[in-house]
mmCIF file of C-alpha atoms in Angstrom:
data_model
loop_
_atom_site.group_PDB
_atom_site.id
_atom_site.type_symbol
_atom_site.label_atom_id
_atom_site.label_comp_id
_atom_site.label_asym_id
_atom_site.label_seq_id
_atom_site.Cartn_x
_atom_site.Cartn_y
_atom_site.Cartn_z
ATOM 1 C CA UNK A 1 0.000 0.000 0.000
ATOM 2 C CA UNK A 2 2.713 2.684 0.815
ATOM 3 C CA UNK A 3 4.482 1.659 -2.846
ATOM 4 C CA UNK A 4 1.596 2.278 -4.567
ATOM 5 C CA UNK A 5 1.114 5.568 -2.798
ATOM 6 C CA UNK A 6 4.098 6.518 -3.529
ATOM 7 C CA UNK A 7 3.888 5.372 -7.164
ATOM 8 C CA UNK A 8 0.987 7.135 -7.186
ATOM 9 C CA UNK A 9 2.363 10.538 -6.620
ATOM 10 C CA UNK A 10 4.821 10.156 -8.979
ATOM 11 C CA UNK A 11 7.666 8.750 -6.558
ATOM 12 C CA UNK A 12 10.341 6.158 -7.773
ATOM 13 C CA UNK A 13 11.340 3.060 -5.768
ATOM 14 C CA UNK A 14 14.693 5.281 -4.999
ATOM 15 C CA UNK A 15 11.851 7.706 -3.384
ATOM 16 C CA UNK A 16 10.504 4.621 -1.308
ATOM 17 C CA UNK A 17 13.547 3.012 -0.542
ATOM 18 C CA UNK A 18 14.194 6.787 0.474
ATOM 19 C CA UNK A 19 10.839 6.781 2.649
ATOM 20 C CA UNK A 20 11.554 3.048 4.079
ATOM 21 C CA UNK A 21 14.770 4.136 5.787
ATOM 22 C CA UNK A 22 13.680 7.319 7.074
ATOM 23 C CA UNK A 23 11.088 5.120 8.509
ATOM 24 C CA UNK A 24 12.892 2.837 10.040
ATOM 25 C CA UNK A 25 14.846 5.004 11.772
ATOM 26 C CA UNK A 26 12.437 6.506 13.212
ATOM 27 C CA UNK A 27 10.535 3.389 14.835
ATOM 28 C CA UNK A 28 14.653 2.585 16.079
ATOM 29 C CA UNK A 29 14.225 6.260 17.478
ATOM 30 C CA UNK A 30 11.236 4.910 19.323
ATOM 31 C CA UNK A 31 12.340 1.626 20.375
ATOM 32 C CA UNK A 32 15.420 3.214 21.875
ATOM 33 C CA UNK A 33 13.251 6.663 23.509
ATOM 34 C CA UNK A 34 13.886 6.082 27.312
ATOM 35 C CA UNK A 35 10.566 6.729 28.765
ATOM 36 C CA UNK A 36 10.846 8.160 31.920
ATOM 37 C CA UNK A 37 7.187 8.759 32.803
ATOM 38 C CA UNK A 38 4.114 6.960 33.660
ATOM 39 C CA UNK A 39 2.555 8.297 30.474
ATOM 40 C CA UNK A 40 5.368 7.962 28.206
ATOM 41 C CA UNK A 41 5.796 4.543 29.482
ATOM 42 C CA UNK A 42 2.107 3.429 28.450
ATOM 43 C CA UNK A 43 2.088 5.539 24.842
ATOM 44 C CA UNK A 44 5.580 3.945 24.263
ATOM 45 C CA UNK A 45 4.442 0.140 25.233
ATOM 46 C CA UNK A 46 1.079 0.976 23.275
ATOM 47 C CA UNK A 47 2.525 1.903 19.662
ATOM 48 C CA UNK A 48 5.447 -0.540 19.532
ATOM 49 C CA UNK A 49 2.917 -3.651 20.355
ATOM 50 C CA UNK A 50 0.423 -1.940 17.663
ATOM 51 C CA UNK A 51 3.530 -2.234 15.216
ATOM 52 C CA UNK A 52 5.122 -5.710 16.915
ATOM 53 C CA UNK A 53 1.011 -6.993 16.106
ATOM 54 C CA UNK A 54 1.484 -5.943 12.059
ATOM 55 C CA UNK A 55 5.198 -8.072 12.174
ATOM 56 C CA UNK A 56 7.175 -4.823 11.932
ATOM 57 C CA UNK A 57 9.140 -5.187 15.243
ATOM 58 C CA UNK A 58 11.298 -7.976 13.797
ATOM 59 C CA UNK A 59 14.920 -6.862 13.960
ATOM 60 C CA UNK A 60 16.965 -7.778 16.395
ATOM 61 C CA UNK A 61 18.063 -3.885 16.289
ATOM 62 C CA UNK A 62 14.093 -3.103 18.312
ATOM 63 C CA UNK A 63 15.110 -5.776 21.187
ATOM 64 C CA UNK A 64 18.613 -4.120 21.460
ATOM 65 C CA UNK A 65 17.020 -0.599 21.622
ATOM 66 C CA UNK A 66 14.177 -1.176 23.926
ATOM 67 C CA UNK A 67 16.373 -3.004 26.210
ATOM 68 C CA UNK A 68 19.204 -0.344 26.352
ATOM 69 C CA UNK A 69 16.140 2.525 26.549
ATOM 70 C CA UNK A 70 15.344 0.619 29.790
ATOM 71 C CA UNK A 71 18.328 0.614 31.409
ATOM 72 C CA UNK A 72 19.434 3.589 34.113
ATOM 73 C CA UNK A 73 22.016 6.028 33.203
ATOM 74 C CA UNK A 74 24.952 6.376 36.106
#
């Protein structure tokens, strides 16, 4: 579905290879946000098992992140 959006609008595959990376980074930007609060906590653990349910959570990159965004800085 995003391919064909992209096609859509006139993009090339270099445009959603383009798209795929920036998006990737930013769900490792997520796995690896150290959520300090209650609420950040819950919003975090909320979206990443919404994506971990559609099979995007599959690199072993997301474990390494979320366990390093849990760990206390000394």
């Amino acid at each position: 579905m995003f391919g064909k959006a992209v096609h859509e609008m006139g993009g090339s595959s270099r445009n959603w290879d383009r798209a795929s990376r920036a998006e990737e980074k930013a769900l490792l930007a997520i796995c690896a946000y150290p959520a300090v609060s209650e609420g950040d906590r819950s919003a975090k653990a909320r979206y990443l098992l919404e994506i971990e349910a559609r099979g995007e959570l599959d690199l072993p990159e997301h474990m390494q992140a979320i366990l390093r965004s849990t760990m206390w800085k000394a």
